[in-house]
PDB file of C-alpha atoms in Angstrom:
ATOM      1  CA  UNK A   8      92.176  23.218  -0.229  1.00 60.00           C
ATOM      2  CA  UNK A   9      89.848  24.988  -1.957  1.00 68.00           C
ATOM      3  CA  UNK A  10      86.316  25.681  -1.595  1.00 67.00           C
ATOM      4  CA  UNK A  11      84.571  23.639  -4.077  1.00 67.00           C
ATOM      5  CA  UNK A  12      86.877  20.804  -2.823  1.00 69.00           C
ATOM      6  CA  UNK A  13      85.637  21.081   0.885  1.00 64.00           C
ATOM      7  CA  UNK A  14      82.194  21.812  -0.930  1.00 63.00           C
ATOM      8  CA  UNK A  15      82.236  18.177  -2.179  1.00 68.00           C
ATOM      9  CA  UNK A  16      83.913  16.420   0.667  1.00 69.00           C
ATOM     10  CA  UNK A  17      80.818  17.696   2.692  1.00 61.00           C
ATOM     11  CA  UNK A  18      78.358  16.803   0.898  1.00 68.00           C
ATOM     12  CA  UNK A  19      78.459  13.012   2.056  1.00 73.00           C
ATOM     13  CA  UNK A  20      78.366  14.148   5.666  1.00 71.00           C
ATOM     14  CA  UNK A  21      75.862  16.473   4.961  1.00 67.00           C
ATOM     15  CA  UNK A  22      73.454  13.746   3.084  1.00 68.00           C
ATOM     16  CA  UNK A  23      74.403  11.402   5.721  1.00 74.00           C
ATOM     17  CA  UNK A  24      73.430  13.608   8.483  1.00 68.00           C
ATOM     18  CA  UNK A  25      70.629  14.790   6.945  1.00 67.00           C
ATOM     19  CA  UNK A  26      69.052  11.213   6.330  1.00 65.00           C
ATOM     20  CA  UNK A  27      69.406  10.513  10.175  1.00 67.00           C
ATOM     21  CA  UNK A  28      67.947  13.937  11.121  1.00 74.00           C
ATOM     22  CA  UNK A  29      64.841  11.848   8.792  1.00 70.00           C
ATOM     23  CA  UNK A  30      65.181   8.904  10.114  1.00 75.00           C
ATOM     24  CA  UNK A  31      64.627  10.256  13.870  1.00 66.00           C
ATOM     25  CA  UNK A  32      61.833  12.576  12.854  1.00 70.00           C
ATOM     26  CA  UNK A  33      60.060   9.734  11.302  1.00 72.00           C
ATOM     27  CA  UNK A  34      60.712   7.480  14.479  1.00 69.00           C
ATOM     28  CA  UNK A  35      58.970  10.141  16.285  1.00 69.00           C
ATOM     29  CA  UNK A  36      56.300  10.596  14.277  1.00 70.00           C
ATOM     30  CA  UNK A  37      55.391   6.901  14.342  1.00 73.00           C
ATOM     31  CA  UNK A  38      55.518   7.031  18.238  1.00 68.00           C
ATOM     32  CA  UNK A  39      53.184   9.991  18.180  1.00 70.00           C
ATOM     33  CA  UNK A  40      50.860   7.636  15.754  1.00 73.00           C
ATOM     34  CA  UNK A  41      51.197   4.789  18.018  1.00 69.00           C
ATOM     35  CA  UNK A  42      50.059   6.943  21.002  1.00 70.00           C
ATOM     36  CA  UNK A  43      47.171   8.592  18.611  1.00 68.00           C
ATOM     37  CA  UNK A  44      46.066   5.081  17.907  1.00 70.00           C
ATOM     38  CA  UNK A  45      46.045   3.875  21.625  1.00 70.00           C
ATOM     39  CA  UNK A  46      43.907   6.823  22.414  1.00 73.00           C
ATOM     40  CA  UNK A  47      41.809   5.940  19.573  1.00 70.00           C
ATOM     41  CA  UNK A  48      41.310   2.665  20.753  1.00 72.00           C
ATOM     42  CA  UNK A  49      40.708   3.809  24.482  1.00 75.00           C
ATOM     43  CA  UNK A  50      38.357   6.015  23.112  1.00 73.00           C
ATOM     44  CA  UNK A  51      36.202   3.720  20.898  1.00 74.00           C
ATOM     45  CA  UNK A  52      36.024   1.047  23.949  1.00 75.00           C
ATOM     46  CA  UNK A  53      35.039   4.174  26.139  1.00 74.00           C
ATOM     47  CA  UNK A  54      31.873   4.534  24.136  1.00 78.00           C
ATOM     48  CA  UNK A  55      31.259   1.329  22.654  1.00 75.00           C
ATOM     49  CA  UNK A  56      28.783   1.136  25.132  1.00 81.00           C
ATOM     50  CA  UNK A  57      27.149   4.157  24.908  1.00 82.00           C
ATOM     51  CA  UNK A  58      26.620   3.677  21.277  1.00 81.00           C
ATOM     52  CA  UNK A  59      25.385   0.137  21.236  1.00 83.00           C
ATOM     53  CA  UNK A  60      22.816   1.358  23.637  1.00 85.00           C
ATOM     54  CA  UNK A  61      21.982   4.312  20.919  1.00 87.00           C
ATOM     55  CA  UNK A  62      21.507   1.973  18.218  1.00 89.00           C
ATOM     56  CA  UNK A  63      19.060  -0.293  20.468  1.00 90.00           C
ATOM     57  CA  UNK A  64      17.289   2.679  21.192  1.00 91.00           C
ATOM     58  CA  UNK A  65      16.828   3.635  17.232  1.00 92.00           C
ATOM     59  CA  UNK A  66      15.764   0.042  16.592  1.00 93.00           C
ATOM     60  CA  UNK A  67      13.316   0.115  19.610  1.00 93.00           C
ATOM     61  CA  UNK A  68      12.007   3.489  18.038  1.00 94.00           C
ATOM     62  CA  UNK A  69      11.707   1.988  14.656  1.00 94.00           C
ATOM     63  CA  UNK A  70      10.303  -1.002  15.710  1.00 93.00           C
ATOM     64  CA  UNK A  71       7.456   1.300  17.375  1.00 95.00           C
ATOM     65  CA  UNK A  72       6.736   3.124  14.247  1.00 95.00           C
ATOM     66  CA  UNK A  73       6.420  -0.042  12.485  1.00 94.00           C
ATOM     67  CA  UNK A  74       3.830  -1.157  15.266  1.00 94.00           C
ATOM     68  CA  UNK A  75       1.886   2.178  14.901  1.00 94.00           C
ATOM     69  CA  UNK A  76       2.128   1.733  11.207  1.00 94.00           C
ATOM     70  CA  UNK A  77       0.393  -2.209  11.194  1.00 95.00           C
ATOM     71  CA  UNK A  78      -1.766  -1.384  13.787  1.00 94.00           C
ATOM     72  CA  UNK A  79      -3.070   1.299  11.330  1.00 94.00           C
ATOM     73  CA  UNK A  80      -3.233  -0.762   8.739  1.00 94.00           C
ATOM     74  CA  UNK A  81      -4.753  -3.890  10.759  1.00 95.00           C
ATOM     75  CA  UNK A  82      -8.037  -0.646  11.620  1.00 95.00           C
ATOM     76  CA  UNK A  83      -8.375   0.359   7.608  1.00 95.00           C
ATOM     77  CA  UNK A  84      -8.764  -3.784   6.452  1.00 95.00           C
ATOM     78  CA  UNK A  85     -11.053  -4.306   9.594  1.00 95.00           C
ATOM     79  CA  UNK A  86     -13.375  -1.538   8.690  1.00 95.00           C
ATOM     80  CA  UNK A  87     -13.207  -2.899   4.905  1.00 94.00           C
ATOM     81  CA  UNK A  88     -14.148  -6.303   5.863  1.00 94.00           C
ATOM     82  CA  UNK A  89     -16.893  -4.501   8.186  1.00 94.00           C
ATOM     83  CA  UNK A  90     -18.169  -2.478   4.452  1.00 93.00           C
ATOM     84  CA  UNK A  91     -17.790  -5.733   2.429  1.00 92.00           C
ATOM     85  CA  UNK A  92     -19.818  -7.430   5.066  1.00 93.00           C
ATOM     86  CA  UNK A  93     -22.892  -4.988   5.524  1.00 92.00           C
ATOM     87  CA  UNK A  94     -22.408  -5.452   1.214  1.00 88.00           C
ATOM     88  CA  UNK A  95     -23.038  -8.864   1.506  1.00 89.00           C
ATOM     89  CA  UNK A  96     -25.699  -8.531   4.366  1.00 89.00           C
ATOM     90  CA  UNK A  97     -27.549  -6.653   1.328  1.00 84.00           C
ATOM     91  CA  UNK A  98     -27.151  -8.087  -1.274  1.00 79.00           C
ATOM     92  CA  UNK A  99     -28.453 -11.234   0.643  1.00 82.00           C
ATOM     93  CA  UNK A 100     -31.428  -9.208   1.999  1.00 80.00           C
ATOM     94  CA  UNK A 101     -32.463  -7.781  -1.705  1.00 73.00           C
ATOM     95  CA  UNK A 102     -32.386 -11.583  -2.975  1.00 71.00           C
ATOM     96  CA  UNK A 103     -34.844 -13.124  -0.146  1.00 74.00           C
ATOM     97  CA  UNK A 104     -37.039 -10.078  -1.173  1.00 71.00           C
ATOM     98  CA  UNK A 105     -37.210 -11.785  -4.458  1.00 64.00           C
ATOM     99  CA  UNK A 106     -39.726 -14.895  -3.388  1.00 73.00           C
ATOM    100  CA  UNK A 107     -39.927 -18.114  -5.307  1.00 77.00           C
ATOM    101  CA  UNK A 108     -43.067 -17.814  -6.685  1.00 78.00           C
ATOM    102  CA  UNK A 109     -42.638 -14.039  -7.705  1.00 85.00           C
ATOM    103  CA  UNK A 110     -39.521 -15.393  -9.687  1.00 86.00           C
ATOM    104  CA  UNK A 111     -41.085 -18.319 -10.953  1.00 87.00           C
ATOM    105  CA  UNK A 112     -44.658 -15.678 -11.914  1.00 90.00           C
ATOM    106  CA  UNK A 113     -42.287 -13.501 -14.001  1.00 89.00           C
ATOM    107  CA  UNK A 114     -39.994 -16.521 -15.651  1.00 90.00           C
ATOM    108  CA  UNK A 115     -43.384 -17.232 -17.478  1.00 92.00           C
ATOM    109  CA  UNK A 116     -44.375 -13.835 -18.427  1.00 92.00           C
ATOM    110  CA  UNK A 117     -43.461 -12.044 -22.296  1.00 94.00           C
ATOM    111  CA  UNK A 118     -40.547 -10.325 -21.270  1.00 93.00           C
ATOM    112  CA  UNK A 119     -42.483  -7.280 -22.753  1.00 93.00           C
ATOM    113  CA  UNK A 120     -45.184  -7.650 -20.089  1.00 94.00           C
ATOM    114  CA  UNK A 121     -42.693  -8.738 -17.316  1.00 93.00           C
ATOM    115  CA  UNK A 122     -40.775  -5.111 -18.756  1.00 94.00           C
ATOM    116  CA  UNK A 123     -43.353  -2.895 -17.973  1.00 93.00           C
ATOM    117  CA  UNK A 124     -43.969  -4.179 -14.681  1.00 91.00           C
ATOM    118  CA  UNK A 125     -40.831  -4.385 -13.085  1.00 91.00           C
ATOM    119  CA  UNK A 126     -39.868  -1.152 -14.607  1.00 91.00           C
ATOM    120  CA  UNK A 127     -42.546   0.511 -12.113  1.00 91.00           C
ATOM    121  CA  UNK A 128     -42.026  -1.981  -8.916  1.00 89.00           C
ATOM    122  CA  UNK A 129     -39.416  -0.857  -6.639  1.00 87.00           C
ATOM    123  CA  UNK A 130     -35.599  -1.374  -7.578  1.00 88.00           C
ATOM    124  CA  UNK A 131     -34.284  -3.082  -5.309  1.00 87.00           C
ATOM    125  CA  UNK A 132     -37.443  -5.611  -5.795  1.00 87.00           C
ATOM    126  CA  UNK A 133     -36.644  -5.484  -9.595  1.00 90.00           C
ATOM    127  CA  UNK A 134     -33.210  -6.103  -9.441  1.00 91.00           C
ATOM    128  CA  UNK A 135     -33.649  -9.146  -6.853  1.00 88.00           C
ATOM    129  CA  UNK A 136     -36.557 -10.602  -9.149  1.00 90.00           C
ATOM    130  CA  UNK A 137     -34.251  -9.789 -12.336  1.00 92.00           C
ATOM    131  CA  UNK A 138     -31.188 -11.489 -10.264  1.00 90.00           C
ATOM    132  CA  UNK A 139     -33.115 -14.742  -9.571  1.00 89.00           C
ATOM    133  CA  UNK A 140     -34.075 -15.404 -12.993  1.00 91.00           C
ATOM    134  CA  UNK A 141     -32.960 -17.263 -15.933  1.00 91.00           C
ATOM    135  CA  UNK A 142     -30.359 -15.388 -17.623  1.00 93.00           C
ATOM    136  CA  UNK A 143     -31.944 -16.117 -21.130  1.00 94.00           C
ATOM    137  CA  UNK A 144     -35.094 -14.906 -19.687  1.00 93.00           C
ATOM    138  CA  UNK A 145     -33.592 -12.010 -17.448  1.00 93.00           C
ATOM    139  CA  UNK A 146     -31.959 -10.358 -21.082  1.00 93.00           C
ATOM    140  CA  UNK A 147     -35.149 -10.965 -23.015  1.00 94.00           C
ATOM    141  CA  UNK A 148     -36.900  -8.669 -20.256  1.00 94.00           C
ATOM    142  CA  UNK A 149     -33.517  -6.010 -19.882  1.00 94.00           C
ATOM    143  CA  UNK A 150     -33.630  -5.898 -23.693  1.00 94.00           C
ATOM    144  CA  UNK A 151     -37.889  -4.781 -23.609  1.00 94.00           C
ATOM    145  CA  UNK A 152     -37.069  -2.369 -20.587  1.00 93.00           C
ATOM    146  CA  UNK A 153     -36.008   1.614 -21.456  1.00 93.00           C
ATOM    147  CA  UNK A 154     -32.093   1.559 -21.463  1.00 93.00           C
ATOM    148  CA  UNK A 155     -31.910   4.284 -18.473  1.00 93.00           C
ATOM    149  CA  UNK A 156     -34.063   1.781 -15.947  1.00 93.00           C
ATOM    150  CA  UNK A 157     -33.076  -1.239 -17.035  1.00 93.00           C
ATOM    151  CA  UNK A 158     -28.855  -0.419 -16.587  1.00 92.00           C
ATOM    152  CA  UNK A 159     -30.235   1.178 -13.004  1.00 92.00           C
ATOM    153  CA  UNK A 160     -31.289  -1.945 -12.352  1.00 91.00           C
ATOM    154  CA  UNK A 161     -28.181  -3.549 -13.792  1.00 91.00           C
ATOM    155  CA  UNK A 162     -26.616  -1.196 -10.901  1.00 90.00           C
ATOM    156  CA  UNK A 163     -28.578  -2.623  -7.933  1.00 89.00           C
ATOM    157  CA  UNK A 164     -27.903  -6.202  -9.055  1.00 87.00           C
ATOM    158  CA  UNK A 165     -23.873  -5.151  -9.502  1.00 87.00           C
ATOM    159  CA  UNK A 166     -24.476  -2.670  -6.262  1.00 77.00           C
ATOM    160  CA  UNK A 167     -22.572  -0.108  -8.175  1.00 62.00           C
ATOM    161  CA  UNK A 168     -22.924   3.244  -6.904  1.00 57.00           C
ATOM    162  CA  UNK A 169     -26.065   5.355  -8.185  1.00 54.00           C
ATOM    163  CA  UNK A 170     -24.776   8.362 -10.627  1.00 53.00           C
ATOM    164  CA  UNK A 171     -26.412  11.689 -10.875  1.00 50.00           C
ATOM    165  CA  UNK A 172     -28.487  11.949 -14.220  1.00 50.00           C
ATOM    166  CA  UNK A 173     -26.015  14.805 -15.253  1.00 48.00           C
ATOM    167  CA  UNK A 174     -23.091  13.099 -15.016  1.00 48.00           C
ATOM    168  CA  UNK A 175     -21.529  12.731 -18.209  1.00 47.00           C
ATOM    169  CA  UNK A 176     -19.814   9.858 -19.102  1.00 47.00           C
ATOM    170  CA  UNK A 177     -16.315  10.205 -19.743  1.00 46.00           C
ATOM    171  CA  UNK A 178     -14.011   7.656 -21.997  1.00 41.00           C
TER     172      UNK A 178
END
């Protein structure tokens, strides 16, 4: 026999062996995964616990910053509500100031003469005199007044904030 013959007559025991040689590695290999994936599974059950009782605690914690976060909120719209009360406290206030008969005095003036003297009575007085009257008759007067006093006025009856005379108006 030669050697290429004994070459090839091997060669089917040498597949044949070497596909079992395979065959057993890979049945160990799948034992070692079945005992990787028992531990695995030991191993999440061990902690399940321990991390159910971490995620409680992150949504306790969360659930307190929320709290913290409201209550803040809740503090900033109470003290609005306080600032649009004391608004409304004086706004009421300047209007009483403005009596019937004052209104009813100046409803009848010119609005030239009614003008002039509201442009040197106190604002507020003004404004609450200006507020209570007829709207016709409340522009007829504006319209007589100098523009600078008569939108000051328009300020105190709007109770927008006063500006400083140097402020420049900006579009």
């Amino acid at each position: 026999m030669t050697e290429s013959t004994i070459i090839t007559s091997l060669k089917p025991i040498v597949l044949t062996a070497g596909l079992l040689i395979g065959t057993a590695a890979h049945h160990v290999a799948m034992a070692q995964e079945v005992k990787a994936d028992a531990k695995a599974g030991q191993y999440c059950t061990n902690i399940a616990d321990a991390a159910s009782d971490a995620r409680f605690a992150l949504q306790k914690q969360a659930l307190a910053d929320m709290e913290k976060e409201i209550e803040g909120r809740i503090k900033v719209l109470e003290a609005k509500r306080a600032e649009y009360e004391e608004w409304l406290r004086r706004r009421n206030e300047v209007l009483t100031k403005a009596d019937e008969t004052i209104v009813l005095i100046y409803s009848r003036m010119r609005p030239d003469a009614a003008a002039l003297q509201l442009t040197n009575m106190d604002e507020e007085i003004a404004a609450a005199v200006i507020a209570r009257l007829n709207p016709r008759v409340a522009s007829a007067v504006l319209n007589e007044m100098e523009p600078a006093r008569a939108a000051q006025l328009a300020n105190v009856i709007t109770d927008a904030p006063k500006r400083d005379k140097n402020t420049v108006r900006q579009n």
